[in-house]
Coordinates of C-alpha atoms in Angstrom, one line a residue:
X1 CA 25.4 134.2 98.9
X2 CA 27.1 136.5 101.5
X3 CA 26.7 139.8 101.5
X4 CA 30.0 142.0 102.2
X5 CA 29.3 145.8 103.3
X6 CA 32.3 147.9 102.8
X7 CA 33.0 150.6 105.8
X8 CA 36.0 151.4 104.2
X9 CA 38.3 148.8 105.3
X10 CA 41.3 148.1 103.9
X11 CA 41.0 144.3 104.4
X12 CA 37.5 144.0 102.7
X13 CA 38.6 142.4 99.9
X14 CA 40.4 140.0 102.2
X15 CA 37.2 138.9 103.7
X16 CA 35.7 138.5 100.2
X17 CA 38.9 136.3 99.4
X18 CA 38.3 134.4 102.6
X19 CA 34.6 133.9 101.8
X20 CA 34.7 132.7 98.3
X21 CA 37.8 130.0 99.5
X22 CA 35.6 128.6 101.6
X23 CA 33.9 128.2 98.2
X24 CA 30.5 130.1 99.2
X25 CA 29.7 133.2 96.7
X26 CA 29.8 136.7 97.7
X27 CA 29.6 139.9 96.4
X28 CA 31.0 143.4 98.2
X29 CA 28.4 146.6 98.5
X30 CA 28.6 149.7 99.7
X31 CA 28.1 150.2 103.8
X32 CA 24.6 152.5 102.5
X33 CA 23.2 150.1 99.3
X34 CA 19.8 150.5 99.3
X35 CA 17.3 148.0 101.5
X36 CA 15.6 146.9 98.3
X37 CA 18.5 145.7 96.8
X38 CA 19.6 144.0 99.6
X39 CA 16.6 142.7 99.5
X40 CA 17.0 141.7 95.8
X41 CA 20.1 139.8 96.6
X42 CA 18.4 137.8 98.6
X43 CA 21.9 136.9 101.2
X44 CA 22.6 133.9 103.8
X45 CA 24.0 136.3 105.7
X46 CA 25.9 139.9 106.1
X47 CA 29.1 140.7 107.1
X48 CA 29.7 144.5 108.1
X49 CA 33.7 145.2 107.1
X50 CA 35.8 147.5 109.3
X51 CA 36.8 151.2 108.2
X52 CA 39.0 154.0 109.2
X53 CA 36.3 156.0 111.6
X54 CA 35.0 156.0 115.0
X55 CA 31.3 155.2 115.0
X56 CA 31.0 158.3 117.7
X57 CA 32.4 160.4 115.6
X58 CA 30.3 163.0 113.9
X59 CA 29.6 162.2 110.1
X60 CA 30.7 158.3 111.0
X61 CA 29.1 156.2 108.4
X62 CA 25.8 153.6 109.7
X63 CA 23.9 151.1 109.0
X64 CA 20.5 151.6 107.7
X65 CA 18.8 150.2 111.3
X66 CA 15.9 148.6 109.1
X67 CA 18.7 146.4 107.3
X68 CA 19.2 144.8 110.9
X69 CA 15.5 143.5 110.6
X70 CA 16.4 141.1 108.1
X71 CA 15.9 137.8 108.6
X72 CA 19.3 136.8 108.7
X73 CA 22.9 136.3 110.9
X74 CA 25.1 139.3 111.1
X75 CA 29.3 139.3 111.6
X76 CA 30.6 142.5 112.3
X77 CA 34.6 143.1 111.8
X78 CA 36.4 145.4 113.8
X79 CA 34.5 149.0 113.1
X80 CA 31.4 146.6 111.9
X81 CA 31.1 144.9 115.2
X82 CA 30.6 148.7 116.4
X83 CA 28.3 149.5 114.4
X84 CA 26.3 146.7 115.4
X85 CA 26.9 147.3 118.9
X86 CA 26.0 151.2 118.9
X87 CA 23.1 150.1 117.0
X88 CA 21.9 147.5 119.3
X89 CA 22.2 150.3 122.3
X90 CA 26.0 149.4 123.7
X91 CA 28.4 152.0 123.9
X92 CA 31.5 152.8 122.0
X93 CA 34.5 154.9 123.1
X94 CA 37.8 155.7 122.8
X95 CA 40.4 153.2 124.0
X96 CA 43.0 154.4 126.5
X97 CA 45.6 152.2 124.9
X98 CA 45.0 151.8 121.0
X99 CA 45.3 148.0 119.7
X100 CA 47.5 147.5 116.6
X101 CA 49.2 144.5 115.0
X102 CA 49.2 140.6 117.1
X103 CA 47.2 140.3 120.3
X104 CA 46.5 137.2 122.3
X105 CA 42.4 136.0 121.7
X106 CA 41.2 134.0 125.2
X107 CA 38.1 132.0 124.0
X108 CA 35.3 132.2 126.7
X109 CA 32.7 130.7 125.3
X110 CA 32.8 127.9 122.7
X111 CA 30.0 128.1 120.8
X112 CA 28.7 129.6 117.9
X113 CA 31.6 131.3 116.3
X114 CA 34.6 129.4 118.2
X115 CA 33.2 126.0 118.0
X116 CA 35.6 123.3 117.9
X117 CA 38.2 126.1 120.1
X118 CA 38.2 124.8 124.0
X119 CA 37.1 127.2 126.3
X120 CA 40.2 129.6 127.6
X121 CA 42.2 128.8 124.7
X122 CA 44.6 131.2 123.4
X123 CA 45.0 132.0 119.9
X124 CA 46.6 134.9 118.0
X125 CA 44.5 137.2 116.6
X126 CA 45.3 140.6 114.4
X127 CA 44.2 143.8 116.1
X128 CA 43.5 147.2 114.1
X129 CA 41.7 149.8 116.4
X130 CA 41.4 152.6 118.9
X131 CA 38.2 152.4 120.1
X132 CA 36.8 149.6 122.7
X133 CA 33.2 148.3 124.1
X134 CA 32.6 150.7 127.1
X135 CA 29.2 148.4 127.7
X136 CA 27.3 145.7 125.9
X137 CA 23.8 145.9 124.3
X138 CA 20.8 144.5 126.9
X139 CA 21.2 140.4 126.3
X140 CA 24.9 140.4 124.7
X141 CA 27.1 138.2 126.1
X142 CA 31.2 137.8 125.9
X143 CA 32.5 135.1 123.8
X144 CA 36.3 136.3 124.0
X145 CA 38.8 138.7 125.1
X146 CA 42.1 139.9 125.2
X147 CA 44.7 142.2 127.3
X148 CA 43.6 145.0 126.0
X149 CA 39.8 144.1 124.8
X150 CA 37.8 142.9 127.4
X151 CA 35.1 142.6 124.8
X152 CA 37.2 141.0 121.9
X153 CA 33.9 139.2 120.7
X154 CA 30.2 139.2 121.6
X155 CA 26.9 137.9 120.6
X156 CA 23.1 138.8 121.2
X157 CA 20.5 136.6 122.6
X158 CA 19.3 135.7 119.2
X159 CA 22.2 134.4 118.3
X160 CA 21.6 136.3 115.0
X161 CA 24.4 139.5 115.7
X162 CA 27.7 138.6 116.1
X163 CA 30.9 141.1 116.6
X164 CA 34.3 140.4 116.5
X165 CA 37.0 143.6 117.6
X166 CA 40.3 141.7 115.7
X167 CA 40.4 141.0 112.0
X168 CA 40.3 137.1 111.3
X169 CA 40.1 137.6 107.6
X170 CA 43.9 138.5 107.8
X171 CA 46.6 135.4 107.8
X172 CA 47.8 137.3 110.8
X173 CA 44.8 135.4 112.8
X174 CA 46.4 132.3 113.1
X175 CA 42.6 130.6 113.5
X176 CA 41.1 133.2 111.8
X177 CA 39.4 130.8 108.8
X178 CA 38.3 128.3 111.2
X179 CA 35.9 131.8 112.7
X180 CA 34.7 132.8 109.3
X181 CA 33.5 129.1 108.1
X182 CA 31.6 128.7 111.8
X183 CA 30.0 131.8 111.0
X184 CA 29.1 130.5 107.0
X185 CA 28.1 127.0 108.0
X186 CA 26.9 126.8 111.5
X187 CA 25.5 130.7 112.0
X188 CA 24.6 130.9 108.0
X189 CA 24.0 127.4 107.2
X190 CA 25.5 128.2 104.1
X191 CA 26.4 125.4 101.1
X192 CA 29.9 125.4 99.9
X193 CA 28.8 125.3 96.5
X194 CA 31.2 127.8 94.5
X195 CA 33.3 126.1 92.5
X196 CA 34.4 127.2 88.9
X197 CA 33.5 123.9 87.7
X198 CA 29.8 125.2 87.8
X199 CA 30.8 128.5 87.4
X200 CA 31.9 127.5 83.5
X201 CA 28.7 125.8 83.0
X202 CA 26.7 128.7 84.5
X203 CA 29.0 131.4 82.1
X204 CA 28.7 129.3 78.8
X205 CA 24.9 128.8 79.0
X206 CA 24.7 132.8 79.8
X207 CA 27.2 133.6 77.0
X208 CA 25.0 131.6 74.9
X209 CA 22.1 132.9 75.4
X210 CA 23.3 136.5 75.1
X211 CA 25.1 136.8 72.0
X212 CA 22.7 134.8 69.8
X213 CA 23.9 134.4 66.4
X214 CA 26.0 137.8 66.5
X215 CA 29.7 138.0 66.9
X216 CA 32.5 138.7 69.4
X217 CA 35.3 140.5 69.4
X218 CA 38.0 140.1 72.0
X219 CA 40.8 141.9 72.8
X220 CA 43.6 139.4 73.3
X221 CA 46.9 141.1 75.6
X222 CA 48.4 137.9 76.6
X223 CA 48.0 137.9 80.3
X224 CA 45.7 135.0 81.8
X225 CA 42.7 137.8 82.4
X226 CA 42.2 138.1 78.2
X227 CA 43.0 134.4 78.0
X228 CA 40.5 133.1 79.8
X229 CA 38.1 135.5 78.5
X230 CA 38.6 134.1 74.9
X231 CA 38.8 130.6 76.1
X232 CA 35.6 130.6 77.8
X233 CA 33.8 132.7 74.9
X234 CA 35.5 130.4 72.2
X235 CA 34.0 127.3 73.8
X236 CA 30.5 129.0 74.4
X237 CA 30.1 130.1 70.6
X238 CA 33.4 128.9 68.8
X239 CA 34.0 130.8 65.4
X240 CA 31.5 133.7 66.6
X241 CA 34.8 135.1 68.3
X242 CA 37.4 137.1 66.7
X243 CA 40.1 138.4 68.7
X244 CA 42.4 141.4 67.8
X245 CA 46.2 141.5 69.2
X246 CA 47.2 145.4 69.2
X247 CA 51.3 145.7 69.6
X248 CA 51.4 149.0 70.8
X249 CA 55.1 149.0 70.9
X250 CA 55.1 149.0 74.5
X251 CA 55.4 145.3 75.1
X252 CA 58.5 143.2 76.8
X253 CA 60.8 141.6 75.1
X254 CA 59.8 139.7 72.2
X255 CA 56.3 139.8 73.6
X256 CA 54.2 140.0 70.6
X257 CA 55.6 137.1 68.5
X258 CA 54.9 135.1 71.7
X259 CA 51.6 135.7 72.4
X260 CA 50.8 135.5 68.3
X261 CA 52.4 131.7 68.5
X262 CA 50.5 131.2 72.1
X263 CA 47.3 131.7 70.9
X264 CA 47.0 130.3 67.2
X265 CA 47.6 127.1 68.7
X266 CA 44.9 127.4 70.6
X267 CA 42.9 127.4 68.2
X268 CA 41.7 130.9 68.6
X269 CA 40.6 133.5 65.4
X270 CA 43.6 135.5 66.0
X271 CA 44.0 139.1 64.2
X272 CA 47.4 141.2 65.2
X273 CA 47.3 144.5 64.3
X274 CA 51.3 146.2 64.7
X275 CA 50.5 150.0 65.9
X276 CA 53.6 150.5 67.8
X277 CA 54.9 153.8 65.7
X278 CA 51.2 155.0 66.4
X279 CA 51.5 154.8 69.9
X280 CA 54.9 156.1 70.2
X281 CA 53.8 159.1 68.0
X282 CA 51.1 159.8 70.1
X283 CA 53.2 159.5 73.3
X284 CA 56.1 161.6 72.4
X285 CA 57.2 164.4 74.7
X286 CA 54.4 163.3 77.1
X287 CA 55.7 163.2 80.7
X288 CA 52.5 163.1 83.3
X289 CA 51.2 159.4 84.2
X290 CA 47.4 159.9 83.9
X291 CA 47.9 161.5 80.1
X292 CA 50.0 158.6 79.0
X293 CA 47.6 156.5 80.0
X294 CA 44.3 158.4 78.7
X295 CA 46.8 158.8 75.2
X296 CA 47.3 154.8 75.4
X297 CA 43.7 154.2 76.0
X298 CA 42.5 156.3 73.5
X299 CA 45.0 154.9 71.0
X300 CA 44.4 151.7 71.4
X301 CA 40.5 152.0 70.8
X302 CA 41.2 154.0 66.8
X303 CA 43.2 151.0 66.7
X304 CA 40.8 148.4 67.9
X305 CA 37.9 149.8 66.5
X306 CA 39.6 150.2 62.7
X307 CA 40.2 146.0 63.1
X308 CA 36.8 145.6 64.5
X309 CA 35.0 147.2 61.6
X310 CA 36.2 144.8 59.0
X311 CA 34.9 142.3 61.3
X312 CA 30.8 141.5 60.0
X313 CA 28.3 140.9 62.3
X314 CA 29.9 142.5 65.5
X315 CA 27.7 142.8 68.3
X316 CA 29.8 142.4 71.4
X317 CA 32.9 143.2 72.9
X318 CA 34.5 140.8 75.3
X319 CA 37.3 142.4 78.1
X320 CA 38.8 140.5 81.0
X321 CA 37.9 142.7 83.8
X322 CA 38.7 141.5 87.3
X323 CA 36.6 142.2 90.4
X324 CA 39.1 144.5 92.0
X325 CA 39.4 146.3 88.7
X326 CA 35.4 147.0 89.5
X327 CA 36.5 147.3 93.0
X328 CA 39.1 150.0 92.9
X329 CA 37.5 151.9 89.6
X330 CA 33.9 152.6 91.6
X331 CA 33.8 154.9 94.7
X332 CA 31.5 152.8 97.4
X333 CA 32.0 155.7 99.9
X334 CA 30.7 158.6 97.4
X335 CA 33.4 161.2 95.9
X336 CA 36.6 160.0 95.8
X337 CA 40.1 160.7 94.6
X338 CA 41.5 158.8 91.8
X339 CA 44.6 157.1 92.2
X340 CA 45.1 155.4 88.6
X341 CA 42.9 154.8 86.0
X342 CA 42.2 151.4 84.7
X343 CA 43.1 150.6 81.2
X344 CA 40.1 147.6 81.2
X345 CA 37.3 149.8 82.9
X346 CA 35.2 152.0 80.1
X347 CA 35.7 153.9 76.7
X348 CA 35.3 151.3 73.9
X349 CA 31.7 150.1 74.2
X350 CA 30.5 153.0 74.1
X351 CA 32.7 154.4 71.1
X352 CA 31.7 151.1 69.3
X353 CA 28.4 151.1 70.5
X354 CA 28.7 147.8 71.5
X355 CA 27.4 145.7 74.1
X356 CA 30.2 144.6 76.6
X357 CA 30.2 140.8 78.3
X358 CA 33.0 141.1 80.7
X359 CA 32.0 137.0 82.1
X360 CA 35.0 137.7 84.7
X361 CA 34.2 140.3 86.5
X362 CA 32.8 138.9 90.0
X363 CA 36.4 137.1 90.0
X364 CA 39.2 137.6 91.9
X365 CA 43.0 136.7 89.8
X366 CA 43.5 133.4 92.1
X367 CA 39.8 132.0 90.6
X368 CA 41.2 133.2 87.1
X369 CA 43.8 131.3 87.0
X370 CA 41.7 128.2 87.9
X371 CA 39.8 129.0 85.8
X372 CA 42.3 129.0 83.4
X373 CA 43.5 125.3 84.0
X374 CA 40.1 123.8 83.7
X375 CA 39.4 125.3 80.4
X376 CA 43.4 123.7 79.2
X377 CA 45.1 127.0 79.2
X378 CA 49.0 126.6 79.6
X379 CA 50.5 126.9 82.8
X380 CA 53.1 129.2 80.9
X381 CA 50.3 131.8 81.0
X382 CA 48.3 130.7 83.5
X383 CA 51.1 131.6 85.8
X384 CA 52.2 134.9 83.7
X385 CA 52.6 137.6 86.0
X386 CA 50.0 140.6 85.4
X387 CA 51.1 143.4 82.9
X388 CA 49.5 146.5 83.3
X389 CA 47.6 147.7 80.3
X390 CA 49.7 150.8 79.1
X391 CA 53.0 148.6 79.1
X392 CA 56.4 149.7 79.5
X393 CA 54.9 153.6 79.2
X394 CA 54.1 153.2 82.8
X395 CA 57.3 151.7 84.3
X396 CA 59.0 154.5 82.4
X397 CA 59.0 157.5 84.8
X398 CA 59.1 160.9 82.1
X399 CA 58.5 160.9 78.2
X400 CA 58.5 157.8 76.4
X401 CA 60.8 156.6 73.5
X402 CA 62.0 153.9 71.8
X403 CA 65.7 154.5 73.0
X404 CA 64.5 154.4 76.6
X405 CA 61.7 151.6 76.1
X406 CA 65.1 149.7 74.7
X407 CA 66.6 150.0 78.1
X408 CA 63.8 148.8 79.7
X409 CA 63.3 146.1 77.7
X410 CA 66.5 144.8 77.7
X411 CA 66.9 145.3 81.7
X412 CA 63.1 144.0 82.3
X413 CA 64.1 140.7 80.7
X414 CA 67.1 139.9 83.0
X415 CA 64.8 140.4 86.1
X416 CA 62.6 137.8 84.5
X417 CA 65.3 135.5 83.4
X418 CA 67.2 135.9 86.6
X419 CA 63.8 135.4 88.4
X420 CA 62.9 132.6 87.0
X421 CA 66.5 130.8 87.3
X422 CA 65.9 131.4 90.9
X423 CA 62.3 129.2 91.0
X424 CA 61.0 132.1 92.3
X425 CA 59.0 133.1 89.5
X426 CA 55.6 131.5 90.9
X427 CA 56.7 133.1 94.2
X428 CA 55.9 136.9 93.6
X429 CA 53.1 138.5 92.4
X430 CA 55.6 140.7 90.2
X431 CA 58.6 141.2 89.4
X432 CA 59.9 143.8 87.1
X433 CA 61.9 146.7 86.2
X434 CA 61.3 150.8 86.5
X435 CA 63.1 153.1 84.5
X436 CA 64.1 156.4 86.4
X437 CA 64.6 160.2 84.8
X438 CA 67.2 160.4 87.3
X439 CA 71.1 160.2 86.0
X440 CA 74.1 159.9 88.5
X441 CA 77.8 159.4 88.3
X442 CA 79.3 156.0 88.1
X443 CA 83.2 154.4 87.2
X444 CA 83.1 152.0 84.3
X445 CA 86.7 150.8 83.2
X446 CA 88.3 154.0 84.9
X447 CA 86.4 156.6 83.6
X448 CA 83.4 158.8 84.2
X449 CA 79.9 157.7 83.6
X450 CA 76.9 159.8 83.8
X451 CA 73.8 157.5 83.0
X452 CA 70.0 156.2 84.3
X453 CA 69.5 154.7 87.5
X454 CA 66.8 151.8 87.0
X455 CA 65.0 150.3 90.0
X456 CA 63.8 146.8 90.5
X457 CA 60.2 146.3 91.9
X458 CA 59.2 142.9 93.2
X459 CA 56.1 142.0 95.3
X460 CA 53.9 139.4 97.3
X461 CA 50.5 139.0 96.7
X462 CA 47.6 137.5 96.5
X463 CA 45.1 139.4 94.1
X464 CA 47.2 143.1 94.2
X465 CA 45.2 144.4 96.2
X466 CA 47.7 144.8 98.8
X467 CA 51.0 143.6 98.3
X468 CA 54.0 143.3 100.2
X469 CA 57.7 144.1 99.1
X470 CA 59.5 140.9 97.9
X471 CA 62.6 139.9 100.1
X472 CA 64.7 138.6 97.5
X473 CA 68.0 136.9 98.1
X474 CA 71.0 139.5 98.3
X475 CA 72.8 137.3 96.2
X476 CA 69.9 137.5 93.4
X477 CA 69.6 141.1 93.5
X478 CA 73.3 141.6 93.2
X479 CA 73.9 139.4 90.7
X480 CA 70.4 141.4 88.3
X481 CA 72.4 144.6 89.2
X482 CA 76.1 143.1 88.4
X483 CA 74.0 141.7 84.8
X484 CA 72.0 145.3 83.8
X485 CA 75.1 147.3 84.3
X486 CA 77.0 145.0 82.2
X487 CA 74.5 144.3 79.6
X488 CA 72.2 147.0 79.3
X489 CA 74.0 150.6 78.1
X490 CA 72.9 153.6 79.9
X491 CA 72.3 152.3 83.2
X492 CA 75.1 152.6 85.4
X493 CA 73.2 152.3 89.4
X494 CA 70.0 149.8 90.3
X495 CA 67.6 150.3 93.3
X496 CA 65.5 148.3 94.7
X497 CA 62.1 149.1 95.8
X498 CA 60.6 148.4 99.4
X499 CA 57.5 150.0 99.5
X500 CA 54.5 147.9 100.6
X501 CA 50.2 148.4 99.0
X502 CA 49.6 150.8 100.7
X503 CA 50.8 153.2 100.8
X504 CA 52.3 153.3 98.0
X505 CA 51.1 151.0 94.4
X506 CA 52.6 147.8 92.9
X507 CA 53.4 149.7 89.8
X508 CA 55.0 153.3 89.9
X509 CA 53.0 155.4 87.9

């Protein structure tokens, strides 16, 4: 097990991604967890992320000093290898030139962490900083620099505190992978044992064990997250599952009679429950983002809970929370703003007073979806695309109706189809539609037209953490714009959306 302590970085989970394909475990912590539970987790090894601050800055968050006398290597990234160094007694200042984007790495020494680089090789490397190594600790020694970083890596004498100034968690680092396994299995001496072969084994046995004789309930969206989750319960304690379907109304098109089909064949105990007037009651009118989806949330738990009563025995509920849900719904740096809430992340167990197993939870969406293939799940929804909890309510910007969620609908699905006619489906992380409150003037057939504009969002990723705006074909997009302006009423003008995570979302609202 690695240990990951978060500075604040936004690459963190990058590392953890990095880490766990190498297939060694690791968890993330905040940069001030406790000693003891360090301790507790017993690690191989700690890696110290990079963040936002200057270590000389007043207020800069630090290491515990006492965490440094465990047994154990070190790796600190970019503001990490900083701390380790001011720590250690170097000196950290201000760069005269700050270092951002692709820099040239000369190897000087190739031990350690560059063995199997030649000495004075050149590699690229992804720089992110301002600040630079004015002087290294007593007994540190160089392993590599670059133009503008004479101290681009370093060592102590132990050979037990390593610091690296660039970033080779990012894909930008062309040799970045070949660092990070030197540092798990030469420094570390780690095993790569992570595989979710054993991780079934190790899940089913726990699931076991927990829920007794009692029952389950599940509830079922369609995505691969809830999939897998009922999958992996079902073949723990079979019939002791029952999962609930809620159409809130706010599905794509033709979504519910899909994933009702999907999962009966499976084999699953499958209850649907239609609440989509309920929801669209309860969402009339409603225009702010954060009250749509508290309304949603709340709605869908009267609903839930009203199926799970007439369920006997119920002792558990089962949700498919993913590891950045945990990630990005828990402050590790103390009081924080709140950019969305997640739909998966609280309120029914403790309305139900039930007992939550969430068995996915330490899993990024990449592992899921492996997961997913070993326990038989169809590529169909192995590959689906995530779905954010609250639907369509969120990709409509203003008040919610059925007349709009028809527009969306209908214009949603041609950005699929069209999509998927272009094999790029499997390609993006999403791909969908927005509708605006924003009307503008077009010509249809010689006359006037005053209707929606709609905007198409499409994005690479690999776990939505941060994404990256889709360059689709020009041809594609034109031909989804010539198609919703034809075949969708009311939408007379389509955008598309360039934004990159961060700084703005994957989803608008």
């Amino acid at each position: 097990m690695i240990l990951i302590l978060d500075f604040g970085s936004q690459y963190t989970q990058l590392i953890a991604r990095r880490v766990r394909e190498a297939r060694v475990y690791c968890e993330i912590h905040p940069y001030n967890v406790s000693l003891d539970h360090i301790r507790q987790l017993q690690p191989e090894g700690i890696i110290l992320s990079g963040g936002p601050a200057s270590v000389y800055a007043e207020g800069a968050p630090m290491l515990d000093v006492r965490v440094l006398d465990l047994a154990v290597p070190f790796l600190g990234i970019c503001y990490g290898m900083n701390v380790l160094h001011q720590l250690a007694g170097g000196i950290v200042g201000q760069a005269d030139r700050r270092e951002f984007g692709s820099a040239q790495l000369v190897v000087d020494d190739n031990s350690d962490l560059f063995a199997g680089f030649a000495r004075g090789t050149e590699t690229r490397v992804w720089m992110s900083h301002g600040d630079k190594m004015e002087s290294l600790p007593a007994g540190w020694r160089i392993l590599a620099h670059s133009a503008n970083s004479p101290i681009a890596a370093g060592r102590d004498a132990s050979g037990r505190l390593f610091g690296l100034q660039f970033h080779p968690e990012v894909m930008h680092s062309e040799r970045g992978h070949e660092i990070l396994k030197n540092f798990l299995f030469r420094i570390c001496q780690c095993d790569p044992n992570w595989t979710m072969e054993g991780f079934i084994e190790r899940e089913i046995a726990h699931i076991r064990h927990r829920v007794g004789r009692h029952r389950v309930v599940c509830g079922l969206s369609g995505g691969v997250d809830s999939a897998v989750v009922a999958l992996l319960i079902h073949r723990a304690i079979g019939e002791q599952l029952t999962c609930v379907f809620v159409d809130n109304g706010l599905l794509r098109h033709r979504e519910a009679e899909q994933v009702e089909a999907a999962f009966s064949k499976l084999g699953l105990n499958l209850r649907c429950v239609d609440a989509s007037a309920r929801f669209l009651h309860q969402l009339a009118n409603v225009e702010d983002p954060e009250q749509k989806r508290r309304i949603i949330g709340h709605t869908f738990i009267e609903v839930f809970e009203e199926a799970a009563r007439t369920i006997p025995n119920v002792q558990f509920l089962a949700q498919g929370t993913l590891y950045p849900d945990v990630i990005e719904s828990v402050s590790f740096k103390g009081p924080s703003a709140t950019i969305k809430s997640h739909h998966n992340v609280g309120g029914l167990p403790e309305r139900m007073r039930l007992a939550l197993i969430e068995p996915l939870r330490e899993l990024f969406k990449d592992e899921v979806r492996v997961l997913g293939r070993l326990l038989g799940l169809s590529e169909e929804i192995v590959n689906r695309q995530p779905f954010p909890g609250p639907g369509l309510a969120i990709r409509i910007i203003g008040s919610v109706d059925a007349d709009r969620l028809a527009v969306l609908r209908a214009a949603d699905a041609i950005v699929d189809d069209e999509v998927r006619k272009a094999g790029l489906y499997n390609r993006v992380w999403q791909a969908f539609a927005v509708l605006l409150p924003v009307k503008t003037v077009g010509v249809m057939g010689d006359e006037r037209t005053y209707e929606d504009v709609l905007a198409i969002r499409a994005v690479e990723s690999v776990d939505g953490m941060t994404a990256d705006w889709a360059r689709l074909p020009y041809d594609l997009l034109g031909h989804i714009s010539t198609r919703i302006v034809n075949e969708v009423r009311g939408v007379n003008r389509v955008v598309y959306d360039i934004s990159s995570k961060p700084p703005a979302t994957i989803e608008w609202e």
